[in-house]
CSV table of C-alpha atoms in Angstrom, one decimal:
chain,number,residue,atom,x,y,z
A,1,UNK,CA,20.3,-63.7,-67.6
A,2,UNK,CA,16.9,-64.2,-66.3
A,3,UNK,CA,15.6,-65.0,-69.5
A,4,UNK,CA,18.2,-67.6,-70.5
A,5,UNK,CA,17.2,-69.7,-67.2
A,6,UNK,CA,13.4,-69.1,-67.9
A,7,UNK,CA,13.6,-70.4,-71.4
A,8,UNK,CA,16.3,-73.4,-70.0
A,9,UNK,CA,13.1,-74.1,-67.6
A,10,UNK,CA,11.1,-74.1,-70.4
A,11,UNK,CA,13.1,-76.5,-72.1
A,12,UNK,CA,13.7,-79.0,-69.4
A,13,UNK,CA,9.7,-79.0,-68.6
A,14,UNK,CA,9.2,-80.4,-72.6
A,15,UNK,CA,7.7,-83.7,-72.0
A,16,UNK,CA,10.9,-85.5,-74.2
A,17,UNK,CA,8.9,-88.6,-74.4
A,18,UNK,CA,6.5,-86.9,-76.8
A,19,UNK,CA,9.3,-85.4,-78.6
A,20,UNK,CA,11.6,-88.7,-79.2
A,21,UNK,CA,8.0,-90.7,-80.7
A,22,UNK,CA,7.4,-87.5,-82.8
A,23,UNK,CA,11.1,-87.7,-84.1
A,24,UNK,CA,10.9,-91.6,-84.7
A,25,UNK,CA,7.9,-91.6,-86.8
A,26,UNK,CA,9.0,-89.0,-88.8
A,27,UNK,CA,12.3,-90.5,-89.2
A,28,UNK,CA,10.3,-93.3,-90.2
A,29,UNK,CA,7.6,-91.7,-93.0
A,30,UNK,CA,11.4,-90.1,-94.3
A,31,UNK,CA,12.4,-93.4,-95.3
A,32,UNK,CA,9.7,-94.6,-96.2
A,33,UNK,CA,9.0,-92.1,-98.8
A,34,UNK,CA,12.2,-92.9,-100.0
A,35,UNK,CA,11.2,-96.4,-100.6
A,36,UNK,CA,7.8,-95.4,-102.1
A,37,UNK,CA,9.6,-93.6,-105.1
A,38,UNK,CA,12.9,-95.0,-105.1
A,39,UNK,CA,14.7,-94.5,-108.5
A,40,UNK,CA,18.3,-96.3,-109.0
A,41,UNK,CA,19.5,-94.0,-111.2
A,42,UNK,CA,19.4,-91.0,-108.2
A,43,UNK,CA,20.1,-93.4,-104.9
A,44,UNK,CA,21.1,-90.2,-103.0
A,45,UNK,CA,19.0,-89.1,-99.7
A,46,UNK,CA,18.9,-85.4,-100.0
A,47,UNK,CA,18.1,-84.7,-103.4
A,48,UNK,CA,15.4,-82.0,-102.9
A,49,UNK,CA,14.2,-83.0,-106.3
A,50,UNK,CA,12.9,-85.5,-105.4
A,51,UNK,CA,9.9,-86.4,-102.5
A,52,UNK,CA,12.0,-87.9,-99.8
A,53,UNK,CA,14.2,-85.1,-100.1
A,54,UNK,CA,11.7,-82.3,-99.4
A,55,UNK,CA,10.3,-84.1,-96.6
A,56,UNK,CA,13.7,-83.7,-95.2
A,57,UNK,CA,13.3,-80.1,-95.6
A,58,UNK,CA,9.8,-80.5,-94.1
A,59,UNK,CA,10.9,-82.4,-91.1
A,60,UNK,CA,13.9,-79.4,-90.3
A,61,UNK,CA,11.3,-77.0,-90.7
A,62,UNK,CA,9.0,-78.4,-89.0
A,63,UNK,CA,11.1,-78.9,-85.9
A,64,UNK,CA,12.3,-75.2,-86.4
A,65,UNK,CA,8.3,-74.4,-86.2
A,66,UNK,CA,8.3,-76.4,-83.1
A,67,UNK,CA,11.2,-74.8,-81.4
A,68,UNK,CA,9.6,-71.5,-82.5
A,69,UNK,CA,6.7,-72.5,-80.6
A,70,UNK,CA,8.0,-73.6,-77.3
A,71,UNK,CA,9.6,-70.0,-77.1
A,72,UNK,CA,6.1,-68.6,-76.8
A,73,UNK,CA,4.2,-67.2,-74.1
A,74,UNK,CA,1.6,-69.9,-73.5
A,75,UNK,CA,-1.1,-67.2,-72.5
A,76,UNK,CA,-0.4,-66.1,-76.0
A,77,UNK,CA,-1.9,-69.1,-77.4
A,78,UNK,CA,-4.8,-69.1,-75.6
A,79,UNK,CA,-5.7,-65.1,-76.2
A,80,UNK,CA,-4.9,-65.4,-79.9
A,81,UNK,CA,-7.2,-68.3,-80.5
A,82,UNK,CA,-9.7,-66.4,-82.4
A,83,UNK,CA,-7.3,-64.3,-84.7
A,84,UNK,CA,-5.8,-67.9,-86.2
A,85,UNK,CA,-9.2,-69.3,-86.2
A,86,UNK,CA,-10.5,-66.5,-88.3
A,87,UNK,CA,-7.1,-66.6,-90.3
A,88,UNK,CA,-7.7,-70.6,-91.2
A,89,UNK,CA,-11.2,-69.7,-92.0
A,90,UNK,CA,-10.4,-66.9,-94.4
A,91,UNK,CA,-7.9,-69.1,-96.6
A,92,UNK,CA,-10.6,-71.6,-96.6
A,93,UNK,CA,-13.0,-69.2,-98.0
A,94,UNK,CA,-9.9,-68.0,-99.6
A,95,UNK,CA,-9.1,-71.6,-101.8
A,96,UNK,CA,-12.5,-71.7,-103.1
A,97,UNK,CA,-11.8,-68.7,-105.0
A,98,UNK,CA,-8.1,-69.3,-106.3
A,99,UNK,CA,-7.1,-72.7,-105.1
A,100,UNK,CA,-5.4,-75.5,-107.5
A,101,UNK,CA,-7.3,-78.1,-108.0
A,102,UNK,CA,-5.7,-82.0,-107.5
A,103,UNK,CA,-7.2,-84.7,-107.9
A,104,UNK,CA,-10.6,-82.9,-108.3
A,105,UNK,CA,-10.3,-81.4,-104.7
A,106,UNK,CA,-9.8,-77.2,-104.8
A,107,UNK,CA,-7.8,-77.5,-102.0
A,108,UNK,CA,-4.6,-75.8,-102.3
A,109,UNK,CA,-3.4,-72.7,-102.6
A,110,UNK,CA,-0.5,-72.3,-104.8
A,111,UNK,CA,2.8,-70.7,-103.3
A,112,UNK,CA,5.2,-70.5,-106.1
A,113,UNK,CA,8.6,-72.6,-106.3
A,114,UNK,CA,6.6,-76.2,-106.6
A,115,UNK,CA,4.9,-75.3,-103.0
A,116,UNK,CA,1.7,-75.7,-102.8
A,117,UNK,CA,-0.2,-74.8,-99.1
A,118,UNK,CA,-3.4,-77.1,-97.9
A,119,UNK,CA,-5.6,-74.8,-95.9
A,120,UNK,CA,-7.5,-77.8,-94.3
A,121,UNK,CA,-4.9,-79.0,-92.6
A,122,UNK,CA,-4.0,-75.9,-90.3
A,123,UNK,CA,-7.9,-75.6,-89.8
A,124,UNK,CA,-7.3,-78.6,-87.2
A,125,UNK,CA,-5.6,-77.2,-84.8
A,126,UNK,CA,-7.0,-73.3,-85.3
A,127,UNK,CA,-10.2,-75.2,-84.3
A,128,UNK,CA,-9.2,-76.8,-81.4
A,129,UNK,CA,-7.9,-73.6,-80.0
A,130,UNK,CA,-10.7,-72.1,-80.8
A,131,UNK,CA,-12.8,-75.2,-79.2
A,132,UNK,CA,-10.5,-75.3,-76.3
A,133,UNK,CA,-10.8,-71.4,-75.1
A,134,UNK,CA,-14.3,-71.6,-75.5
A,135,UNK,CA,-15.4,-74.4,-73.5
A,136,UNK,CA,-13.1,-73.3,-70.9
A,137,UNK,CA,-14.6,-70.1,-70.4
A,138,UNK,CA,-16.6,-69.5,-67.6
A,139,UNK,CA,-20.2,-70.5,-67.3
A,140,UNK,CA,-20.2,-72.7,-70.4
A,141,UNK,CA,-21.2,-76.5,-69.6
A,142,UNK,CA,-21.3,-78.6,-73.0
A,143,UNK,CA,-24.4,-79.4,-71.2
A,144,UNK,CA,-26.3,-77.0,-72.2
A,145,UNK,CA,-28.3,-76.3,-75.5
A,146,UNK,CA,-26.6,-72.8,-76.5
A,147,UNK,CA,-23.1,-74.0,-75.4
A,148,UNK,CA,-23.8,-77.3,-77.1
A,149,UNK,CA,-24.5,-75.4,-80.4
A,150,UNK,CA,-21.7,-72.8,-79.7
A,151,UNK,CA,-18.9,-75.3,-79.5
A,152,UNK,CA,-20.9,-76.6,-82.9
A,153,UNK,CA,-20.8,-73.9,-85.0
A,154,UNK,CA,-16.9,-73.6,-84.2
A,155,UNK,CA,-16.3,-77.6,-85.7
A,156,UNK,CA,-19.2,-77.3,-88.1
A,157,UNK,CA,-18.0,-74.3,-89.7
A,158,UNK,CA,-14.4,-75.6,-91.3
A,159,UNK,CA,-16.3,-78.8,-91.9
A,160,UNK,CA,-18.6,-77.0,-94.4
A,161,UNK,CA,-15.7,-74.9,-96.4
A,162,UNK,CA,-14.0,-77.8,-96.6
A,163,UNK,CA,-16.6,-80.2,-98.0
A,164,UNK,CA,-16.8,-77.3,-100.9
A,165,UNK,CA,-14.0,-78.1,-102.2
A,166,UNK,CA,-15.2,-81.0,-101.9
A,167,UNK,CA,-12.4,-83.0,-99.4
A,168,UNK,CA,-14.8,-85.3,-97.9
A,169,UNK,CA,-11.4,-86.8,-96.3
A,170,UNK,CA,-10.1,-83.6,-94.5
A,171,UNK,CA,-13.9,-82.7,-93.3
A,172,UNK,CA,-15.1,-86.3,-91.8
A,173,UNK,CA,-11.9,-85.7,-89.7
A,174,UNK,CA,-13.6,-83.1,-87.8
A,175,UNK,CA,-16.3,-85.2,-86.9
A,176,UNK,CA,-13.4,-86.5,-84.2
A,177,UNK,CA,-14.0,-83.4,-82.0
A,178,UNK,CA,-17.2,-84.7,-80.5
A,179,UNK,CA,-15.2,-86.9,-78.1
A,180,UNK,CA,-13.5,-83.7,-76.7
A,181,UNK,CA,-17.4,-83.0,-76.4
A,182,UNK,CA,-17.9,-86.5,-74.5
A,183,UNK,CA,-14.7,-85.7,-72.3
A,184,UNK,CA,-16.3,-82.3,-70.9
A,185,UNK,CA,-19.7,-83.8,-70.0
A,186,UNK,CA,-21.7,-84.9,-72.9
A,187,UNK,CA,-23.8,-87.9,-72.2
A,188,UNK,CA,-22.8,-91.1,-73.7
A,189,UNK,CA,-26.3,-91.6,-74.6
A,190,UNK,CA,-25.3,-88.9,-78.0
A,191,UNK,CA,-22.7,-91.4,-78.5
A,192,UNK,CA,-24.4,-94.5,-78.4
A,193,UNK,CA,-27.3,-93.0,-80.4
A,194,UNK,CA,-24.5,-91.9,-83.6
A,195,UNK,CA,-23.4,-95.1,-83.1
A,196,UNK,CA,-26.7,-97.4,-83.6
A,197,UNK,CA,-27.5,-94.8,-86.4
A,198,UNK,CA,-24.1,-95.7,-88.3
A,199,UNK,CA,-25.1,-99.7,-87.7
A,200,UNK,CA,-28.6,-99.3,-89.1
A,201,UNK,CA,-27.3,-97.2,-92.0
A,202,UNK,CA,-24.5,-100.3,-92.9
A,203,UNK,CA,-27.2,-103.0,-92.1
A,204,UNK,CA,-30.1,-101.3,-94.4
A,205,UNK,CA,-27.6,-101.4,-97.0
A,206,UNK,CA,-26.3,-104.9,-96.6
A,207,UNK,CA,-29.3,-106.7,-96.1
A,208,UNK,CA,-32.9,-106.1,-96.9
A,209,UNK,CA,-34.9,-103.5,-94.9
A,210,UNK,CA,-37.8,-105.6,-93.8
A,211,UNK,CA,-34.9,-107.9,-91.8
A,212,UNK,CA,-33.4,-104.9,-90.4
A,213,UNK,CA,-37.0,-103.9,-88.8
A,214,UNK,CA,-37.7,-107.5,-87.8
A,215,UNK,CA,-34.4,-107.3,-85.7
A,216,UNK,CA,-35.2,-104.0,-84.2
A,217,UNK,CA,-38.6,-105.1,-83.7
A,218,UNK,CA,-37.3,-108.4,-82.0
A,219,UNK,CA,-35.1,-106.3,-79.6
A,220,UNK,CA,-36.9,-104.0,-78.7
A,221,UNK,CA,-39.9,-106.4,-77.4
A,222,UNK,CA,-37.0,-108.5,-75.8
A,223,UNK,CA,-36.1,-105.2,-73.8
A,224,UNK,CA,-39.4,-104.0,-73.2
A,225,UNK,CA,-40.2,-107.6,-71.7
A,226,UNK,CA,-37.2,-107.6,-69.2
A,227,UNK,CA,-38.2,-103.8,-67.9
A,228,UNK,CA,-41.7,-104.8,-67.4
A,229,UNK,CA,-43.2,-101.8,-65.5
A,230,UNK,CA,-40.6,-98.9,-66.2
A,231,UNK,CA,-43.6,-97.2,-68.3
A,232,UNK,CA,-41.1,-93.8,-69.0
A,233,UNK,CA,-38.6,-96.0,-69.8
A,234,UNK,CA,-40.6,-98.2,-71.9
A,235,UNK,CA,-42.2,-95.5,-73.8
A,236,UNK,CA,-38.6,-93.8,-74.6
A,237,UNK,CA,-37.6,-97.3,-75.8
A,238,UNK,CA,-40.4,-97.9,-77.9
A,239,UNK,CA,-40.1,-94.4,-79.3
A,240,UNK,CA,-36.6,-94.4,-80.5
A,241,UNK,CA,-37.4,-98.0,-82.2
A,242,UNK,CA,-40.1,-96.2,-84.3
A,243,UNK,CA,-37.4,-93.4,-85.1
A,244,UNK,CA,-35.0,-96.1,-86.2
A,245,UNK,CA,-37.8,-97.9,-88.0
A,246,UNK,CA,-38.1,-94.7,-90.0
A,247,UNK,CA,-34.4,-94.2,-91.0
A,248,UNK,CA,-34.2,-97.7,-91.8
A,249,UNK,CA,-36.7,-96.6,-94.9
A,250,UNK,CA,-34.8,-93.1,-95.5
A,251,UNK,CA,-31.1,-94.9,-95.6
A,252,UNK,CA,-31.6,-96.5,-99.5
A,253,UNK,CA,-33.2,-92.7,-100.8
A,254,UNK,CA,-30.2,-90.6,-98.6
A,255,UNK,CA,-27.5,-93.3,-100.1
A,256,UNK,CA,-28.7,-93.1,-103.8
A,257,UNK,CA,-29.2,-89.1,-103.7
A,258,UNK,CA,-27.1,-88.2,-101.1
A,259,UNK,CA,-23.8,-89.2,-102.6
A,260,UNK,CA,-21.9,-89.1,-105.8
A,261,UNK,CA,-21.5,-92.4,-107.4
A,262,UNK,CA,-17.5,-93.2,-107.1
A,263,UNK,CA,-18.0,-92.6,-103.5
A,264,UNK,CA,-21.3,-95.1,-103.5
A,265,UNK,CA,-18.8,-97.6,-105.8
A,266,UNK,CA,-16.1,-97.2,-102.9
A,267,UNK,CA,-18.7,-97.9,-100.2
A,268,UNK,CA,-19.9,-100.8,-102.4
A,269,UNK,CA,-17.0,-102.4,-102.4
A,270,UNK,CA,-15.9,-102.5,-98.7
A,271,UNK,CA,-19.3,-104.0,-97.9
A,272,UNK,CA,-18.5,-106.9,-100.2
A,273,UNK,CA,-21.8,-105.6,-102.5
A,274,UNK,CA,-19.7,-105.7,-104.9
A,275,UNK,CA,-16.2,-106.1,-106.6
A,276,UNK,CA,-14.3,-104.0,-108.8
A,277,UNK,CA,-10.5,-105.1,-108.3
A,278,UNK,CA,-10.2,-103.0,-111.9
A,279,UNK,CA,-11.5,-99.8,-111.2
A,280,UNK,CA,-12.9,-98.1,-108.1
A,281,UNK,CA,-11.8,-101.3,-105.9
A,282,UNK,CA,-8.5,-100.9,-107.4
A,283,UNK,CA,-6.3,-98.9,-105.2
A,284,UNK,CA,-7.6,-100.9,-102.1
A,285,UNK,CA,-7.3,-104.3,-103.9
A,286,UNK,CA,-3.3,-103.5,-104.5
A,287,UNK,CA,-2.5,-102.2,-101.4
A,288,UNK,CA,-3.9,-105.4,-99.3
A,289,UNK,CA,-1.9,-106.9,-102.0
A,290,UNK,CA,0.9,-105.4,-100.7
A,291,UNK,CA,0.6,-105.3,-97.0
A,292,UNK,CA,-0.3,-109.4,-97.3
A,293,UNK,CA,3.2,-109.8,-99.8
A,294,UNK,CA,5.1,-108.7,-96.5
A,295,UNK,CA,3.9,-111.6,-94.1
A,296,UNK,CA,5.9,-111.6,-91.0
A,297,UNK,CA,9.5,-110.2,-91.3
A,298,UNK,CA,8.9,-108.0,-94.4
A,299,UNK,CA,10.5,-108.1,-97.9
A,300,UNK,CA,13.7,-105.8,-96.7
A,301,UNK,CA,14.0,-101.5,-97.4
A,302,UNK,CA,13.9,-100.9,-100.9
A,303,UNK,CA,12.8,-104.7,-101.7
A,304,UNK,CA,8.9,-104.8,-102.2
A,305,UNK,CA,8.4,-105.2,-105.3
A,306,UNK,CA,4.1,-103.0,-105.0
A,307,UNK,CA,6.1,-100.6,-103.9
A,308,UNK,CA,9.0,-100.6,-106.7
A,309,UNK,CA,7.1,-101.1,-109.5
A,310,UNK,CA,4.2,-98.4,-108.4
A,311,UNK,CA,1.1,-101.2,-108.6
A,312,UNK,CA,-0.3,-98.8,-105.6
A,313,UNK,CA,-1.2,-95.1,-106.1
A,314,UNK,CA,-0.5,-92.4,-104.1
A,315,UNK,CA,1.9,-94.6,-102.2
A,316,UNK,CA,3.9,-91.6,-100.8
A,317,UNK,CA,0.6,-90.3,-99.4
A,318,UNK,CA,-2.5,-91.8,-98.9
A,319,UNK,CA,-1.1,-95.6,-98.8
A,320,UNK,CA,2.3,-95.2,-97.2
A,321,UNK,CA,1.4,-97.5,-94.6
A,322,UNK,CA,1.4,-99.6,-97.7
A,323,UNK,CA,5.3,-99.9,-98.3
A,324,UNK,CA,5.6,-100.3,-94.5
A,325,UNK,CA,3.5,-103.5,-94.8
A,326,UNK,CA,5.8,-104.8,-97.7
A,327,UNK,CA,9.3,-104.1,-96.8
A,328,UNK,CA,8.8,-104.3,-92.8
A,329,UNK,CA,6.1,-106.7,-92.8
A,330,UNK,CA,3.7,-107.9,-89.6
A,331,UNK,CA,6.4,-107.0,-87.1
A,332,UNK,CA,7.5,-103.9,-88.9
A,333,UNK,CA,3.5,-102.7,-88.8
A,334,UNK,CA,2.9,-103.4,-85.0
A,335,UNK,CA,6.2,-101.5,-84.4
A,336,UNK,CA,4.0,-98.1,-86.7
A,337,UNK,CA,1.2,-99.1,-84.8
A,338,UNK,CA,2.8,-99.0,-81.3
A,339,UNK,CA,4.6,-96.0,-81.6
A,340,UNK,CA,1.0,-94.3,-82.1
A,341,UNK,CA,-0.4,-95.8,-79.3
A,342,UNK,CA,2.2,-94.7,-77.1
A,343,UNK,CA,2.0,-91.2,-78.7
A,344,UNK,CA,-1.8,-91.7,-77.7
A,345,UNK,CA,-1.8,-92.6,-74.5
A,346,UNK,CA,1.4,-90.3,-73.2
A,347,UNK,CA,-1.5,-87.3,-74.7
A,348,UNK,CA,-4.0,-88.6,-72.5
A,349,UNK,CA,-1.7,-88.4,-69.6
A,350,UNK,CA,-0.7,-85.2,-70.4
A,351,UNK,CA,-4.1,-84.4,-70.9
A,352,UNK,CA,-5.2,-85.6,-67.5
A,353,UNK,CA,-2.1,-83.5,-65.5
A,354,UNK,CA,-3.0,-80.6,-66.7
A,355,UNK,CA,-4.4,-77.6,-64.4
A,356,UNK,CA,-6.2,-75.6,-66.9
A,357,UNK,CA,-9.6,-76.4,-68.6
A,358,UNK,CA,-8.1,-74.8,-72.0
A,359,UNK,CA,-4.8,-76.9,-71.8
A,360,UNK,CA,-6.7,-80.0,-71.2
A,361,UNK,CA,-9.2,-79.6,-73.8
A,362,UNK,CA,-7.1,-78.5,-76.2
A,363,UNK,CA,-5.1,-82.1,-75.3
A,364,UNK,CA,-8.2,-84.0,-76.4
A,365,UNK,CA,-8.8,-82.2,-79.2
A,366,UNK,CA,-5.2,-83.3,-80.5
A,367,UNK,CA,-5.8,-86.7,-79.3
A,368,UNK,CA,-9.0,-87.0,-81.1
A,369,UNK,CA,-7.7,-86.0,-84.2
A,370,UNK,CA,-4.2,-88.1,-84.6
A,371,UNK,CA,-6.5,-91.4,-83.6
A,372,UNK,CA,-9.3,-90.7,-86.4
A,373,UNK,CA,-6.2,-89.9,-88.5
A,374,UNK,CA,-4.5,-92.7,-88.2
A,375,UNK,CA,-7.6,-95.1,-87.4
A,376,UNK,CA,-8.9,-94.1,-91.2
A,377,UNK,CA,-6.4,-94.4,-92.8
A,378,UNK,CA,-4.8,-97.8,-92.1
A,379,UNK,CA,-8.4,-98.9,-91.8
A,380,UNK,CA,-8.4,-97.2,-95.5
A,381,UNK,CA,-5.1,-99.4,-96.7
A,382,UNK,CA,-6.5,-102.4,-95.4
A,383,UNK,CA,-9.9,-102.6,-97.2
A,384,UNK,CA,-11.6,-102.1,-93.8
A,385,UNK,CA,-12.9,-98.4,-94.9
A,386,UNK,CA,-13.5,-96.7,-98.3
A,387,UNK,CA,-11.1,-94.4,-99.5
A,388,UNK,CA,-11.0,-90.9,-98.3
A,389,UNK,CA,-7.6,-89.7,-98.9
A,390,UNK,CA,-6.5,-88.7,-95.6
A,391,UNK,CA,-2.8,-88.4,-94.5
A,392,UNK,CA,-0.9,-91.0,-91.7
A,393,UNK,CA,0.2,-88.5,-89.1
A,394,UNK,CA,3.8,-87.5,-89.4
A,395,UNK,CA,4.3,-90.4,-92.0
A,396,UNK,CA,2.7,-89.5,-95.3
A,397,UNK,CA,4.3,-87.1,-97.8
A,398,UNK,CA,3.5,-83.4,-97.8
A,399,UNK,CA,4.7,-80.1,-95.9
A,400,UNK,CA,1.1,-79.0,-94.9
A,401,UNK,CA,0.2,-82.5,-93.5
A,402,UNK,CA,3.6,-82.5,-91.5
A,403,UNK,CA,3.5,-79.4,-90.2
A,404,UNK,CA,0.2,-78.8,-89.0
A,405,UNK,CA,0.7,-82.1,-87.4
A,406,UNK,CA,3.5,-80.5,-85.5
A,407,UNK,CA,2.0,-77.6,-84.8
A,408,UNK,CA,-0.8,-79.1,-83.7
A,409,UNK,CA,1.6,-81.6,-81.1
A,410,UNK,CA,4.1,-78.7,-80.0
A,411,UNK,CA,1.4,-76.1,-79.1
A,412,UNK,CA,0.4,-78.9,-76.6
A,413,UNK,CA,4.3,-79.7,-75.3
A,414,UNK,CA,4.2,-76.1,-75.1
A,415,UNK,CA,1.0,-75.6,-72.6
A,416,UNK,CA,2.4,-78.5,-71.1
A,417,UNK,CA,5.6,-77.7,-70.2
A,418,UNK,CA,3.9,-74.5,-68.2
A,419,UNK,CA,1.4,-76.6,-66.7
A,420,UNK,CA,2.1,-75.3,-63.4
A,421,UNK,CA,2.1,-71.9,-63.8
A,422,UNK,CA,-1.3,-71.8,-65.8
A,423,UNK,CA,-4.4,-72.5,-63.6
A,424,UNK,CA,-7.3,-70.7,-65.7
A,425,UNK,CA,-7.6,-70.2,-69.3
């Protein structure tokens, strides 16, 4: 009898909110995977031959996994951290060996029965456990050098099996985790330093490097001028302008040898350098297409014709947001978009409540990784970003994607929902 009210308590402490905009934009990537490969001949809804039909399957058990989850112990998250961590890691190592290989990324391990399992994709949230219990521990402040590299070595490690395979995609998603960093006391200085790096990387490539000095040059007297007698200040100023001087002239050598040609091609054409509407530039050429065809109110469900006639590849996946552009147009997209944000921000406030370090670490960790989700990718569809191939949370097709998604989200309605009786850990 105890136990029945304990799990009812349970229950009734699930922040619902979460759980209603998790439900909504699954409902929503259902349909919309319908749309993406509609075929009139087979108009049914269930037909687990088809995609939209085994995303149903995904989305009941997915919510199975999540019911599973919230009838844990959540002191048995925390204390098994390291076991799914090493677990992840393994089947990473594990893919390389005997993974399939589509479209030229070894990234999946084959099942049996047409199922195919994406290793990468439960990484995310075996990290951030992992992530979370050790920067709770005691005595370790981001702060310092060996806790700094620690917590590190736990992101970079993933991030290195998975670039093997090579999913660029899936391992530049990891790269999200540094705000976590920020949020538990890293200076903004590391920050603002990746971010002037990125800037002088896209500038050296844009324009010519001698204009790119001239500007840093030109800013950095204007700065020094308006310190006047800060000497140490001065000096630190003057030094990181030389440093930036100098990656101004490595950018062109690290661009050319650094990285394979179709992904220079990609880069290449999101800078405007140049076009290729044909071949490289195709995919994002069709799907602005697309999204632009939809205007305000949207073509109607089952109406756009980029969607219907398949001028957009991987539109189940990678370009859903695509056929949400189309049929539902401008008001249908800000409808996507909101939802996110909302999911967003009611993370951050669950973040914030929390008592325990691990909880709310762990709820930045998830936080960080829907937003660079979903920021790349619509940034992807839109011709803002070069293709990467990564997933719209709890949108795109695919049982990994959706599942590790909700693993990831119910592990934190779980912590959550026992915020009171966790204080360390």
């Amino acid at each position: 009898m105890n136990n029945n009210n304990q799990q009812r308590g349970f229950f009734s402490n699930v922040d619902w909110v979460t759980v209603l905009l998790y439900l909504a934009l699954c409902i929503i990537g259902w349909l919309n995977i319908r749309s993406a490969v509609f075929d009139e001949s087979n108009p049914g809804f269930l037909d687990t031959d088809t995609q939209y039909g085994k995303q149903f399957i995904f989305i009941v058990t997915g919510l199975v996994i999540g019911t599973v989850i919230l009838l844990l112990e959540s002191r048995f998250l925390s204390s098994l951290a390291p076991l799914f961590y090493v677990v992840t890691v393994l089947l990473l190592i594990l893919v390389l060996a005997i993974g399939h290989n589509v479209g030229g990324n070894q990234a999946w391990i084959d099942m049996g029965g047409g199922f195919r399992l994406q290793p990468s994709e439960f990484a995310k949230f075996s990290t951030c456990l992992l992530l979370a219990r050790y920067l709770s521990a005691t005595n370790v402040k981001v702060t310092d050098v060996k806790s700094f590299f620690i917590a590190g070595g736990i992101i970079l490690l993933p991030m290195l099996l998975i670039k093997m395979q090579p999913d660029d995609g899936s391992t530049l998603v990891f790269c999200s985790l540094i705000f976590v960093l920020y949020r538990e006391g890293l200076s903004p200085l590391f920050l603002i330093v990746v971010g002037l790096l990125i800037t002088l990387f896209v500038t050296s490539l844009m324009f010519n490097h001698w204009y790119v000095i001239a500007a840093i040059v030109a800013a950095t007297v204007a700065i020094v001028l308006t310190i006047k007698r800060n000497r140490p200040l001065i000096f630190k100023i003057v030094a990181g302008a030389l440093i930036s001087i100098a990656f101004v002239f490595v950018v062109k050598p690290l661009y050319e040898h650094g990285l394979k040609p179709h992904q220079r091609k990609r880069i290449d054409v999101v800078l405007g350098l140049t076009k290729d509407n044909k071949g490289v530039g195709y995919n994002q050429n069709q799907a602005k297409i697309a999204i632009g065809s939809g205007r305000v109110w949207g073509k109607g469900y089952l109406q756009g014709t980029q969607t219907k006639f398949s001028f957009v590849p991987e539109q189940s996946t990678d370009f859903i947001f695509c056929t949400v552009g189309e049929e539902w147009g401008f008001a249908g997209s800000v409808v996507v978009l909101g939802l996110y944000l909302f999911l967003l921000l009611r993370i951050i406030i669950i973040a914030e409540r929390q008592r325990a370090p691990f909880s709310r670490i762990y709820a930045y960790g998830v936080a960080s990784i829907i937003f660079f989700h979903v920021l790349i990718n619509i940034a992807m569809a839109t011709g803002i970003m070069p293709v990467i191939g990564i997933p719209l949370p709890f949108i795109s097709y695919g049982g990994s994607s959706l599942w590790s998604f909700t693993i990831l989200l119910f592990i934190l309605l779980k912590l959550d929902s026992n915020r009171m009786g966790i204080i360390y850990g």
